[in-house]
mmCIF file with all atom_site columns, C-alpha atoms in Angstrom:
data_model
loop_
_atom_site.group_PDB
_atom_site.id
_atom_site.type_symbol
_atom_site.label_atom_id
_atom_site.label_alt_id
_atom_site.label_comp_id
_atom_site.label_asym_id
_atom_site.label_entity_id
_atom_site.label_seq_id
_atom_site.pdbx_PDB_ins_code
_atom_site.Cartn_x
_atom_site.Cartn_y
_atom_site.Cartn_z
_atom_site.occupancy
_atom_site.B_iso_or_equiv
_atom_site.pdbx_formal_charge
_atom_site.auth_seq_id
_atom_site.auth_comp_id
_atom_site.auth_asym_id
_atom_site.auth_atom_id
_atom_site.pdbx_PDB_model_num
ATOM 1   C CA . UNK I 1 1   ? 0.000   0.000   0.000   1.00 51.00 ? 1   UNK I CA 1
ATOM 2   C CA . UNK I 1 2   ? 1.234   3.490   -0.830  1.00 51.00 ? 2   UNK I CA 1
ATOM 3   C CA . UNK I 1 3   ? 2.600   5.587   2.025   1.00 51.00 ? 3   UNK I CA 1
ATOM 4   C CA . UNK I 1 4   ? 0.038   8.326   1.350   1.00 52.00 ? 4   UNK I CA 1
ATOM 5   C CA . UNK I 1 5   ? -2.994  6.052   1.442   1.00 51.00 ? 5   UNK I CA 1
ATOM 6   C CA . UNK I 1 6   ? -3.544  6.406   5.201   1.00 52.00 ? 6   UNK I CA 1
ATOM 7   C CA . UNK I 1 7   ? -4.473  10.048  4.832   1.00 53.00 ? 7   UNK I CA 1
ATOM 8   C CA . UNK I 1 8   ? -6.746  9.666   1.823   1.00 52.00 ? 8   UNK I CA 1
ATOM 9   C CA . UNK I 1 9   ? -9.936  9.696   3.893   1.00 55.00 ? 9   UNK I CA 1
ATOM 10  C CA . UNK I 1 10  ? -9.332  13.313  4.957   1.00 69.00 ? 10  UNK I CA 1
ATOM 11  C CA . UNK I 1 11  ? -8.131  14.605  1.571   1.00 80.00 ? 11  UNK I CA 1
ATOM 12  C CA . UNK I 1 12  ? -10.013 16.037  -1.359  1.00 93.00 ? 12  UNK I CA 1
ATOM 13  C CA . UNK I 1 13  ? -9.759  13.869  -4.491  1.00 92.00 ? 13  UNK I CA 1
ATOM 14  C CA . UNK I 1 14  ? -7.305  16.255  -6.145  1.00 92.00 ? 14  UNK I CA 1
ATOM 15  C CA . UNK I 1 15  ? -5.178  16.547  -2.993  1.00 95.00 ? 15  UNK I CA 1
ATOM 16  C CA . UNK I 1 16  ? -5.083  12.766  -2.829  1.00 96.00 ? 16  UNK I CA 1
ATOM 17  C CA . UNK I 1 17  ? -4.057  12.554  -6.476  1.00 96.00 ? 17  UNK I CA 1
ATOM 18  C CA . UNK I 1 18  ? -1.351  15.167  -5.995  1.00 96.00 ? 18  UNK I CA 1
ATOM 19  C CA . UNK I 1 19  ? -0.022  13.295  -2.971  1.00 96.00 ? 19  UNK I CA 1
ATOM 20  C CA . UNK I 1 20  ? 0.133   10.044  -4.943  1.00 97.00 ? 20  UNK I CA 1
ATOM 21  C CA . UNK I 1 21  ? 1.884   11.728  -7.861  1.00 96.00 ? 21  UNK I CA 1
ATOM 22  C CA . UNK I 1 22  ? 4.370   13.405  -5.531  1.00 96.00 ? 22  UNK I CA 1
ATOM 23  C CA . UNK I 1 23  ? 5.013   10.082  -3.803  1.00 97.00 ? 23  UNK I CA 1
ATOM 24  C CA . UNK I 1 24  ? 5.683   8.473   -7.183  1.00 97.00 ? 24  UNK I CA 1
ATOM 25  C CA . UNK I 1 25  ? 8.185   11.193  -8.064  1.00 96.00 ? 25  UNK I CA 1
ATOM 26  C CA . UNK I 1 26  ? 9.822   10.709  -4.668  1.00 96.00 ? 26  UNK I CA 1
ATOM 27  C CA . UNK I 1 27  ? 10.337  7.014   -5.354  1.00 96.00 ? 27  UNK I CA 1
ATOM 28  C CA . UNK I 1 28  ? 7.257   5.257   -3.956  1.00 96.00 ? 28  UNK I CA 1
ATOM 29  C CA . UNK I 1 29  ? 7.006   2.228   -6.244  1.00 94.00 ? 29  UNK I CA 1
ATOM 30  C CA . UNK I 1 30  ? 3.293   1.721   -5.615  1.00 96.00 ? 30  UNK I CA 1
ATOM 31  C CA . UNK I 1 31  ? 1.988   5.281   -5.765  1.00 97.00 ? 31  UNK I CA 1
ATOM 32  C CA . UNK I 1 32  ? 1.564   5.554   -9.530  1.00 97.00 ? 32  UNK I CA 1
ATOM 33  C CA . UNK I 1 33  ? -0.282  2.246   -9.685  1.00 96.00 ? 33  UNK I CA 1
ATOM 34  C CA . UNK I 1 34  ? -2.620  3.485   -6.961  1.00 97.00 ? 34  UNK I CA 1
ATOM 35  C CA . UNK I 1 35  ? -3.252  6.669   -8.947  1.00 97.00 ? 35  UNK I CA 1
ATOM 36  C CA . UNK I 1 36  ? -3.982  4.709   -12.107 1.00 96.00 ? 36  UNK I CA 1
ATOM 37  C CA . UNK I 1 37  ? -6.383  2.399   -10.262 1.00 96.00 ? 37  UNK I CA 1
ATOM 38  C CA . UNK I 1 38  ? -8.451  5.414   -9.226  1.00 96.00 ? 38  UNK I CA 1
ATOM 39  C CA . UNK I 1 39  ? -8.885  6.765   -12.750 1.00 96.00 ? 39  UNK I CA 1
ATOM 40  C CA . UNK I 1 40  ? -8.298  3.938   -15.228 1.00 94.00 ? 40  UNK I CA 1
ATOM 41  C CA . UNK I 1 41  ? -11.979 3.309   -16.011 1.00 94.00 ? 41  UNK I CA 1
ATOM 42  C CA . UNK I 1 42  ? -12.663 6.920   -16.928 1.00 92.00 ? 42  UNK I CA 1
ATOM 43  C CA . UNK I 1 43  ? -9.445  7.217   -18.951 1.00 94.00 ? 43  UNK I CA 1
ATOM 44  C CA . UNK I 1 44  ? -10.299 3.992   -20.769 1.00 92.00 ? 44  UNK I CA 1
ATOM 45  C CA . UNK I 1 45  ? -13.819 5.229   -21.518 1.00 90.00 ? 45  UNK I CA 1
ATOM 46  C CA . UNK I 1 46  ? -12.501 8.495   -22.971 1.00 90.00 ? 46  UNK I CA 1
ATOM 47  C CA . UNK I 1 47  ? -10.063 6.619   -25.210 1.00 91.00 ? 47  UNK I CA 1
ATOM 48  C CA . UNK I 1 48  ? -12.657 4.081   -26.322 1.00 89.00 ? 48  UNK I CA 1
ATOM 49  C CA . UNK I 1 49  ? -15.280 6.680   -27.173 1.00 85.00 ? 49  UNK I CA 1
ATOM 50  C CA . UNK I 1 50  ? -12.687 8.802   -28.955 1.00 84.00 ? 50  UNK I CA 1
ATOM 51  C CA . UNK I 1 51  ? -11.167 6.054   -31.093 1.00 85.00 ? 51  UNK I CA 1
ATOM 52  C CA . UNK I 1 52  ? -14.090 3.636   -31.402 1.00 82.00 ? 52  UNK I CA 1
ATOM 53  C CA . UNK I 1 53  ? -11.819 0.588   -31.304 1.00 87.00 ? 53  UNK I CA 1
ATOM 54  C CA . UNK I 1 54  ? -11.047 -1.393  -28.153 1.00 91.00 ? 54  UNK I CA 1
ATOM 55  C CA . UNK I 1 55  ? -7.537  -2.438  -29.163 1.00 92.00 ? 55  UNK I CA 1
ATOM 56  C CA . UNK I 1 56  ? -6.542  1.043   -30.270 1.00 91.00 ? 56  UNK I CA 1
ATOM 57  C CA . UNK I 1 57  ? -8.052  2.536   -27.122 1.00 92.00 ? 57  UNK I CA 1
ATOM 58  C CA . UNK I 1 58  ? -6.146  0.110   -24.908 1.00 94.00 ? 58  UNK I CA 1
ATOM 59  C CA . UNK I 1 59  ? -2.902  0.884   -26.724 1.00 93.00 ? 59  UNK I CA 1
ATOM 60  C CA . UNK I 1 60  ? -3.543  4.623   -26.478 1.00 94.00 ? 60  UNK I CA 1
ATOM 61  C CA . UNK I 1 61  ? -4.135  4.371   -22.724 1.00 95.00 ? 61  UNK I CA 1
ATOM 62  C CA . UNK I 1 62  ? -0.979  2.285   -22.350 1.00 94.00 ? 62  UNK I CA 1
ATOM 63  C CA . UNK I 1 63  ? 1.031   4.897   -24.238 1.00 94.00 ? 63  UNK I CA 1
ATOM 64  C CA . UNK I 1 64  ? -0.536  7.721   -22.251 1.00 95.00 ? 64  UNK I CA 1
ATOM 65  C CA . UNK I 1 65  ? 0.121   6.137   -18.870 1.00 96.00 ? 65  UNK I CA 1
ATOM 66  C CA . UNK I 1 66  ? 3.713   5.419   -19.823 1.00 95.00 ? 66  UNK I CA 1
ATOM 67  C CA . UNK I 1 67  ? 4.106   9.064   -20.810 1.00 95.00 ? 67  UNK I CA 1
ATOM 68  C CA . UNK I 1 68  ? 2.494   10.182  -17.548 1.00 96.00 ? 68  UNK I CA 1
ATOM 69  C CA . UNK I 1 69  ? 4.756   7.862   -15.558 1.00 96.00 ? 69  UNK I CA 1
ATOM 70  C CA . UNK I 1 70  ? 7.833   9.371   -17.157 1.00 95.00 ? 70  UNK I CA 1
ATOM 71  C CA . UNK I 1 71  ? 6.622   12.975  -17.130 1.00 95.00 ? 71  UNK I CA 1
ATOM 72  C CA . UNK I 1 72  ? 5.319   13.044  -13.553 1.00 95.00 ? 72  UNK I CA 1
ATOM 73  C CA . UNK I 1 73  ? 8.310   15.060  -12.387 1.00 94.00 ? 73  UNK I CA 1
ATOM 74  C CA . UNK I 1 74  ? 7.285   17.850  -14.733 1.00 93.00 ? 74  UNK I CA 1
ATOM 75  C CA . UNK I 1 75  ? 3.781   18.216  -13.282 1.00 93.00 ? 75  UNK I CA 1
ATOM 76  C CA . UNK I 1 76  ? 3.556   21.808  -12.048 1.00 89.00 ? 76  UNK I CA 1
ATOM 77  C CA . UNK I 1 77  ? 0.189   21.669  -10.333 1.00 88.00 ? 77  UNK I CA 1
ATOM 78  C CA . UNK I 1 78  ? -1.405  24.310  -12.553 1.00 84.00 ? 78  UNK I CA 1
ATOM 79  C CA . UNK I 1 79  ? -4.358  21.993  -13.240 1.00 88.00 ? 79  UNK I CA 1
ATOM 80  C CA . UNK I 1 80  ? -5.953  19.042  -11.503 1.00 91.00 ? 80  UNK I CA 1
ATOM 81  C CA . UNK I 1 81  ? -4.112  15.748  -11.784 1.00 95.00 ? 81  UNK I CA 1
ATOM 82  C CA . UNK I 1 82  ? -7.158  14.270  -13.531 1.00 93.00 ? 82  UNK I CA 1
ATOM 83  C CA . UNK I 1 83  ? -7.083  17.100  -16.069 1.00 92.00 ? 83  UNK I CA 1
ATOM 84  C CA . UNK I 1 84  ? -3.395  16.426  -16.690 1.00 94.00 ? 84  UNK I CA 1
ATOM 85  C CA . UNK I 1 85  ? -4.044  12.693  -17.158 1.00 95.00 ? 85  UNK I CA 1
ATOM 86  C CA . UNK I 1 86  ? -6.980  13.299  -19.495 1.00 93.00 ? 86  UNK I CA 1
ATOM 87  C CA . UNK I 1 87  ? -4.875  15.676  -21.574 1.00 92.00 ? 87  UNK I CA 1
ATOM 88  C CA . UNK I 1 88  ? -2.201  13.011  -22.024 1.00 95.00 ? 88  UNK I CA 1
ATOM 89  C CA . UNK I 1 89  ? -4.803  10.388  -22.989 1.00 94.00 ? 89  UNK I CA 1
ATOM 90  C CA . UNK I 1 90  ? -6.517  12.720  -25.459 1.00 92.00 ? 90  UNK I CA 1
ATOM 91  C CA . UNK I 1 91  ? -3.161  13.570  -27.049 1.00 90.00 ? 91  UNK I CA 1
ATOM 92  C CA . UNK I 1 92  ? -2.336  9.861   -27.368 1.00 92.00 ? 92  UNK I CA 1
ATOM 93  C CA . UNK I 1 93  ? -5.683  9.319   -29.079 1.00 90.00 ? 93  UNK I CA 1
ATOM 94  C CA . UNK I 1 94  ? -5.100  12.268  -31.390 1.00 85.00 ? 94  UNK I CA 1
ATOM 95  C CA . UNK I 1 95  ? -1.745  10.805  -32.427 1.00 86.00 ? 95  UNK I CA 1
ATOM 96  C CA . UNK I 1 96  ? -3.504  7.578   -33.403 1.00 86.00 ? 96  UNK I CA 1
ATOM 97  C CA . UNK I 1 97  ? -6.270  9.373   -35.276 1.00 81.00 ? 97  UNK I CA 1
ATOM 98  C CA . UNK I 1 98  ? -3.655  11.217  -37.315 1.00 77.00 ? 98  UNK I CA 1
ATOM 99  C CA . UNK I 1 99  ? -1.947  7.941   -38.194 1.00 78.00 ? 99  UNK I CA 1
ATOM 100 C CA . UNK I 1 100 ? -5.078  6.158   -39.301 1.00 66.00 ? 100 UNK I CA 1
ATOM 101 C CA . UNK I 1 101 ? -5.254  5.203   -42.941 1.00 45.00 ? 101 UNK I CA 1
ATOM 102 C CA . UNK I 1 102 ? -8.943  4.314   -42.966 1.00 44.00 ? 102 UNK I CA 1
ATOM 103 C CA . UNK I 1 103 ? -11.968 4.939   -40.792 1.00 48.00 ? 103 UNK I CA 1
ATOM 104 C CA . UNK I 1 104 ? -13.165 2.096   -38.538 1.00 45.00 ? 104 UNK I CA 1
ATOM 105 C CA . UNK I 1 105 ? -16.289 0.197   -39.418 1.00 45.00 ? 105 UNK I CA 1
ATOM 106 C CA . UNK I 1 106 ? -19.203 -0.335  -37.047 1.00 44.00 ? 106 UNK I CA 1
ATOM 107 C CA . UNK I 1 107 ? -20.046 -4.068  -36.651 1.00 44.00 ? 107 UNK I CA 1
ATOM 108 C CA . UNK I 1 108 ? -23.596 -5.244  -37.186 1.00 40.00 ? 108 UNK I CA 1
ATOM 109 C CA . UNK I 1 109 ? -25.365 -7.610  -34.773 1.00 44.00 ? 109 UNK I CA 1
ATOM 110 C CA . UNK I 1 110 ? -24.866 -11.319 -35.492 1.00 47.00 ? 110 UNK I CA 1
ATOM 111 C CA . UNK I 1 111 ? -27.772 -13.049 -37.191 1.00 41.00 ? 111 UNK I CA 1
ATOM 112 C CA . UNK I 1 112 ? -28.774 -16.591 -38.028 1.00 43.00 ? 112 UNK I CA 1
ATOM 113 C CA . UNK I 1 113 ? -28.595 -17.727 -41.637 1.00 44.00 ? 113 UNK I CA 1
ATOM 114 C CA . UNK I 1 114 ? -32.340 -17.103 -41.901 1.00 49.00 ? 114 UNK I CA 1
ATOM 115 C CA . UNK I 1 115 ? -31.879 -13.474 -40.974 1.00 48.00 ? 115 UNK I CA 1
ATOM 116 C CA . UNK I 1 116 ? -33.451 -13.673 -37.504 1.00 49.00 ? 116 UNK I CA 1
ATOM 117 C CA . UNK I 1 117 ? -31.601 -11.875 -34.717 1.00 48.00 ? 117 UNK I CA 1
ATOM 118 C CA . UNK I 1 118 ? -29.682 -13.991 -32.244 1.00 48.00 ? 118 UNK I CA 1
ATOM 119 C CA . UNK I 1 119 ? -31.053 -11.905 -29.361 1.00 51.00 ? 119 UNK I CA 1
ATOM 120 C CA . UNK I 1 120 ? -34.586 -10.874 -28.356 1.00 54.00 ? 120 UNK I CA 1
ATOM 121 C CA . UNK I 1 121 ? -35.967 -8.245  -30.701 1.00 53.00 ? 121 UNK I CA 1
ATOM 122 C CA . UNK I 1 122 ? -35.929 -5.429  -28.154 1.00 59.00 ? 122 UNK I CA 1
ATOM 123 C CA . UNK I 1 123 ? -32.271 -6.075  -27.285 1.00 57.00 ? 123 UNK I CA 1
ATOM 124 C CA . UNK I 1 124 ? -31.315 -6.132  -30.946 1.00 59.00 ? 124 UNK I CA 1
ATOM 125 C CA . UNK I 1 125 ? -33.141 -2.846  -31.419 1.00 65.00 ? 125 UNK I CA 1
ATOM 126 C CA . UNK I 1 126 ? -31.278 -1.263  -28.531 1.00 72.00 ? 126 UNK I CA 1
ATOM 127 C CA . UNK I 1 127 ? -27.969 -2.484  -29.924 1.00 73.00 ? 127 UNK I CA 1
ATOM 128 C CA . UNK I 1 128 ? -28.778 -1.088  -33.349 1.00 78.00 ? 128 UNK I CA 1
ATOM 129 C CA . UNK I 1 129 ? -29.595 2.288   -31.804 1.00 76.00 ? 129 UNK I CA 1
ATOM 130 C CA . UNK I 1 130 ? -26.386 2.248   -29.775 1.00 73.00 ? 130 UNK I CA 1
ATOM 131 C CA . UNK I 1 131 ? -24.423 1.477   -32.931 1.00 76.00 ? 131 UNK I CA 1
ATOM 132 C CA . UNK I 1 132 ? -26.107 4.354   -34.746 1.00 82.00 ? 132 UNK I CA 1
ATOM 133 C CA . UNK I 1 133 ? -25.181 6.711   -31.916 1.00 79.00 ? 133 UNK I CA 1
ATOM 134 C CA . UNK I 1 134 ? -21.600 5.442   -31.922 1.00 79.00 ? 134 UNK I CA 1
ATOM 135 C CA . UNK I 1 135 ? -21.390 5.855   -35.696 1.00 83.00 ? 135 UNK I CA 1
ATOM 136 C CA . UNK I 1 136 ? -22.784 9.387   -35.478 1.00 85.00 ? 136 UNK I CA 1
ATOM 137 C CA . UNK I 1 137 ? -20.193 10.310  -32.855 1.00 84.00 ? 137 UNK I CA 1
ATOM 138 C CA . UNK I 1 138 ? -17.412 8.800   -34.955 1.00 82.00 ? 138 UNK I CA 1
ATOM 139 C CA . UNK I 1 139 ? -18.579 10.805  -37.983 1.00 87.00 ? 139 UNK I CA 1
ATOM 140 C CA . UNK I 1 140 ? -18.105 14.104  -36.153 1.00 88.00 ? 140 UNK I CA 1
ATOM 141 C CA . UNK I 1 141 ? -14.986 16.143  -36.673 1.00 88.00 ? 141 UNK I CA 1
ATOM 142 C CA . UNK I 1 142 ? -12.411 14.996  -34.133 1.00 86.00 ? 142 UNK I CA 1
ATOM 143 C CA . UNK I 1 143 ? -12.375 18.264  -32.177 1.00 89.00 ? 143 UNK I CA 1
ATOM 144 C CA . UNK I 1 144 ? -16.171 18.275  -31.891 1.00 91.00 ? 144 UNK I CA 1
ATOM 145 C CA . UNK I 1 145 ? -16.295 14.623  -30.875 1.00 89.00 ? 145 UNK I CA 1
ATOM 146 C CA . UNK I 1 146 ? -13.725 15.001  -28.108 1.00 89.00 ? 146 UNK I CA 1
ATOM 147 C CA . UNK I 1 147 ? -15.405 18.140  -26.736 1.00 91.00 ? 147 UNK I CA 1
ATOM 148 C CA . UNK I 1 148 ? -18.779 16.384  -26.585 1.00 90.00 ? 148 UNK I CA 1
ATOM 149 C CA . UNK I 1 149 ? -17.240 13.289  -25.030 1.00 86.00 ? 149 UNK I CA 1
ATOM 150 C CA . UNK I 1 150 ? -15.583 15.268  -22.258 1.00 88.00 ? 150 UNK I CA 1
ATOM 151 C CA . UNK I 1 151 ? -18.463 17.638  -21.494 1.00 90.00 ? 151 UNK I CA 1
ATOM 152 C CA . UNK I 1 152 ? -21.674 15.770  -22.316 1.00 88.00 ? 152 UNK I CA 1
ATOM 153 C CA . UNK I 1 153 ? -20.727 12.147  -21.770 1.00 82.00 ? 153 UNK I CA 1
ATOM 154 C CA . UNK I 1 154 ? -18.056 12.284  -19.083 1.00 80.00 ? 154 UNK I CA 1
ATOM 155 C CA . UNK I 1 155 ? -19.499 15.264  -17.245 1.00 84.00 ? 155 UNK I CA 1
ATOM 156 C CA . UNK I 1 156 ? -16.513 17.606  -17.253 1.00 86.00 ? 156 UNK I CA 1
ATOM 157 C CA . UNK I 1 157 ? -17.075 21.302  -16.830 1.00 89.00 ? 157 UNK I CA 1
ATOM 158 C CA . UNK I 1 158 ? -16.383 23.454  -19.868 1.00 93.00 ? 158 UNK I CA 1
ATOM 159 C CA . UNK I 1 159 ? -13.418 24.926  -18.017 1.00 91.00 ? 159 UNK I CA 1
ATOM 160 C CA . UNK I 1 160 ? -11.882 21.522  -17.242 1.00 88.00 ? 160 UNK I CA 1
ATOM 161 C CA . UNK I 1 161 ? -12.415 20.326  -20.814 1.00 89.00 ? 161 UNK I CA 1
ATOM 162 C CA . UNK I 1 162 ? -10.724 23.498  -22.039 1.00 91.00 ? 162 UNK I CA 1
ATOM 163 C CA . UNK I 1 163 ? -7.765  22.752  -19.777 1.00 87.00 ? 163 UNK I CA 1
ATOM 164 C CA . UNK I 1 164 ? -7.543  19.183  -21.086 1.00 86.00 ? 164 UNK I CA 1
ATOM 165 C CA . UNK I 1 165 ? -7.566  20.300  -24.713 1.00 87.00 ? 165 UNK I CA 1
ATOM 166 C CA . UNK I 1 166 ? -5.565  23.471  -24.032 1.00 85.00 ? 166 UNK I CA 1
ATOM 167 C CA . UNK I 1 167 ? -8.043  25.760  -25.785 1.00 90.00 ? 167 UNK I CA 1
ATOM 168 C CA . UNK I 1 168 ? -10.233 28.640  -24.543 1.00 94.00 ? 168 UNK I CA 1
ATOM 169 C CA . UNK I 1 169 ? -13.555 27.813  -22.876 1.00 94.00 ? 169 UNK I CA 1
ATOM 170 C CA . UNK I 1 170 ? -15.368 29.562  -25.702 1.00 95.00 ? 170 UNK I CA 1
ATOM 171 C CA . UNK I 1 171 ? -13.815 27.129  -28.172 1.00 95.00 ? 171 UNK I CA 1
ATOM 172 C CA . UNK I 1 172 ? -15.179 24.179  -26.191 1.00 95.00 ? 172 UNK I CA 1
ATOM 173 C CA . UNK I 1 173 ? -18.651 25.732  -26.161 1.00 96.00 ? 173 UNK I CA 1
ATOM 174 C CA . UNK I 1 174 ? -18.492 26.315  -29.906 1.00 96.00 ? 174 UNK I CA 1
ATOM 175 C CA . UNK I 1 175 ? -17.291 22.775  -30.650 1.00 94.00 ? 175 UNK I CA 1
ATOM 176 C CA . UNK I 1 176 ? -20.000 21.262  -28.468 1.00 94.00 ? 176 UNK I CA 1
ATOM 177 C CA . UNK I 1 177 ? -22.663 23.423  -30.089 1.00 94.00 ? 177 UNK I CA 1
ATOM 178 C CA . UNK I 1 178 ? -21.616 22.450  -33.623 1.00 94.00 ? 178 UNK I CA 1
ATOM 179 C CA . UNK I 1 179 ? -21.286 18.792  -32.686 1.00 93.00 ? 179 UNK I CA 1
ATOM 180 C CA . UNK I 1 180 ? -24.698 18.680  -31.017 1.00 92.00 ? 180 UNK I CA 1
ATOM 181 C CA . UNK I 1 181 ? -26.267 20.290  -34.070 1.00 93.00 ? 181 UNK I CA 1
ATOM 182 C CA . UNK I 1 182 ? -24.781 17.606  -36.311 1.00 92.00 ? 182 UNK I CA 1
ATOM 183 C CA . UNK I 1 183 ? -25.902 14.837  -33.964 1.00 89.00 ? 183 UNK I CA 1
ATOM 184 C CA . UNK I 1 184 ? -29.418 16.271  -33.886 1.00 89.00 ? 184 UNK I CA 1
ATOM 185 C CA . UNK I 1 185 ? -29.551 15.982  -37.671 1.00 89.00 ? 185 UNK I CA 1
ATOM 186 C CA . UNK I 1 186 ? -27.944 12.551  -38.017 1.00 87.00 ? 186 UNK I CA 1
ATOM 187 C CA . UNK I 1 187 ? -29.931 11.019  -35.145 1.00 84.00 ? 187 UNK I CA 1
ATOM 188 C CA . UNK I 1 188 ? -33.152 12.989  -35.490 1.00 81.00 ? 188 UNK I CA 1
ATOM 189 C CA . UNK I 1 189 ? -35.003 10.003  -36.951 1.00 77.00 ? 189 UNK I CA 1
ATOM 190 C CA . UNK I 1 190 ? -34.600 8.177   -33.646 1.00 74.00 ? 190 UNK I CA 1
ATOM 191 C CA . UNK I 1 191 ? -36.795 10.723  -31.883 1.00 68.00 ? 191 UNK I CA 1
ATOM 192 C CA . UNK I 1 192 ? -39.974 9.472   -33.554 1.00 60.00 ? 192 UNK I CA 1
ATOM 193 C CA . UNK I 1 193 ? -39.742 5.698   -33.515 1.00 55.00 ? 193 UNK I CA 1
ATOM 194 C CA . UNK I 1 194 ? -43.011 3.944   -34.479 1.00 53.00 ? 194 UNK I CA 1
ATOM 195 C CA . UNK I 1 195 ? -42.832 1.371   -31.695 1.00 50.00 ? 195 UNK I CA 1
ATOM 196 C CA . UNK I 1 196 ? -42.521 4.000   -28.982 1.00 46.00 ? 196 UNK I CA 1
ATOM 197 C CA . UNK I 1 197 ? -39.410 2.388   -27.554 1.00 50.00 ? 197 UNK I CA 1
ATOM 198 C CA . UNK I 1 198 ? -37.110 4.645   -25.542 1.00 48.00 ? 198 UNK I CA 1
ATOM 199 C CA . UNK I 1 199 ? -34.180 6.189   -27.347 1.00 45.00 ? 199 UNK I CA 1
ATOM 200 C CA . UNK I 1 200 ? -30.799 6.635   -25.657 1.00 47.00 ? 200 UNK I CA 1
ATOM 201 C CA . UNK I 1 201 ? -30.021 10.360  -25.260 1.00 47.00 ? 201 UNK I CA 1
ATOM 202 C CA . UNK I 1 202 ? -27.889 11.799  -28.033 1.00 43.00 ? 202 UNK I CA 1
ATOM 203 C CA . UNK I 1 203 ? -25.401 13.251  -25.573 1.00 42.00 ? 203 UNK I CA 1
ATOM 204 C CA . UNK I 1 204 ? -24.946 10.112  -23.501 1.00 41.00 ? 204 UNK I CA 1
ATOM 205 C CA . UNK I 1 205 ? -24.735 6.689   -25.191 1.00 38.00 ? 205 UNK I CA 1
ATOM 206 C CA . UNK I 1 206 ? -24.180 3.809   -22.842 1.00 39.00 ? 206 UNK I CA 1
ATOM 207 C CA . UNK I 1 207 ? -20.739 3.880   -21.292 1.00 40.00 ? 207 UNK I CA 1
ATOM 208 C CA . UNK I 1 208 ? -18.366 0.988   -21.827 1.00 40.00 ? 208 UNK I CA 1
ATOM 209 C CA . UNK I 1 209 ? -15.648 0.426   -19.276 1.00 39.00 ? 209 UNK I CA 1
ATOM 210 C CA . UNK I 1 210 ? -12.809 -1.920  -18.733 1.00 41.00 ? 210 UNK I CA 1
ATOM 211 C CA . UNK I 1 211 ? -9.808  -2.792  -20.827 1.00 40.00 ? 211 UNK I CA 1
ATOM 212 C CA . UNK I 1 212 ? -6.252  -3.820  -20.407 1.00 39.00 ? 212 UNK I CA 1
ATOM 213 C CA . UNK I 1 213 ? -3.707  -1.580  -18.739 1.00 39.00 ? 213 UNK I CA 1
#
């Protein structure tokens, strides 16, 4: 157990994170792992939603955490530790987006040879909707997609998202506004489904967590 863990109960989350990062820099061999354990699910979710591919997301998180491990001594405390970590993950994802040669495809649900779904009809319908939402997010310009992911899906404030992406708050607001407008057009048909089934909100498709670190 990390040396700083005994005081965690009385610390704010950011103070706890700063203490763990400082302990890592000072040579505590377990501190960075403890920090990662606190935030790995959210970092994984950001990478997965940004890249749309589990393997690429896992690799991006691996790269980002390695960078954070090595760069911890340069953390100046001007932002929250979580903001710093998210920035590194987003940059790792951006590097992969720039290197892509082709866009990813969205898989369709498995079916029997006769064309019947392998799952109950309502579950298949929900999956199809989720895939449409994922595809619509992927079709957004990268800067709009990341802004919406951070603010609308992962609940960051505009100010924190601006710190992650190193742009003014007004830029985040503009990117979110343009992205939401595009999503409203591309997913508008889901608002009036004939069967009356509920539609997942445009700004919050179901979160997927987990992955290898």
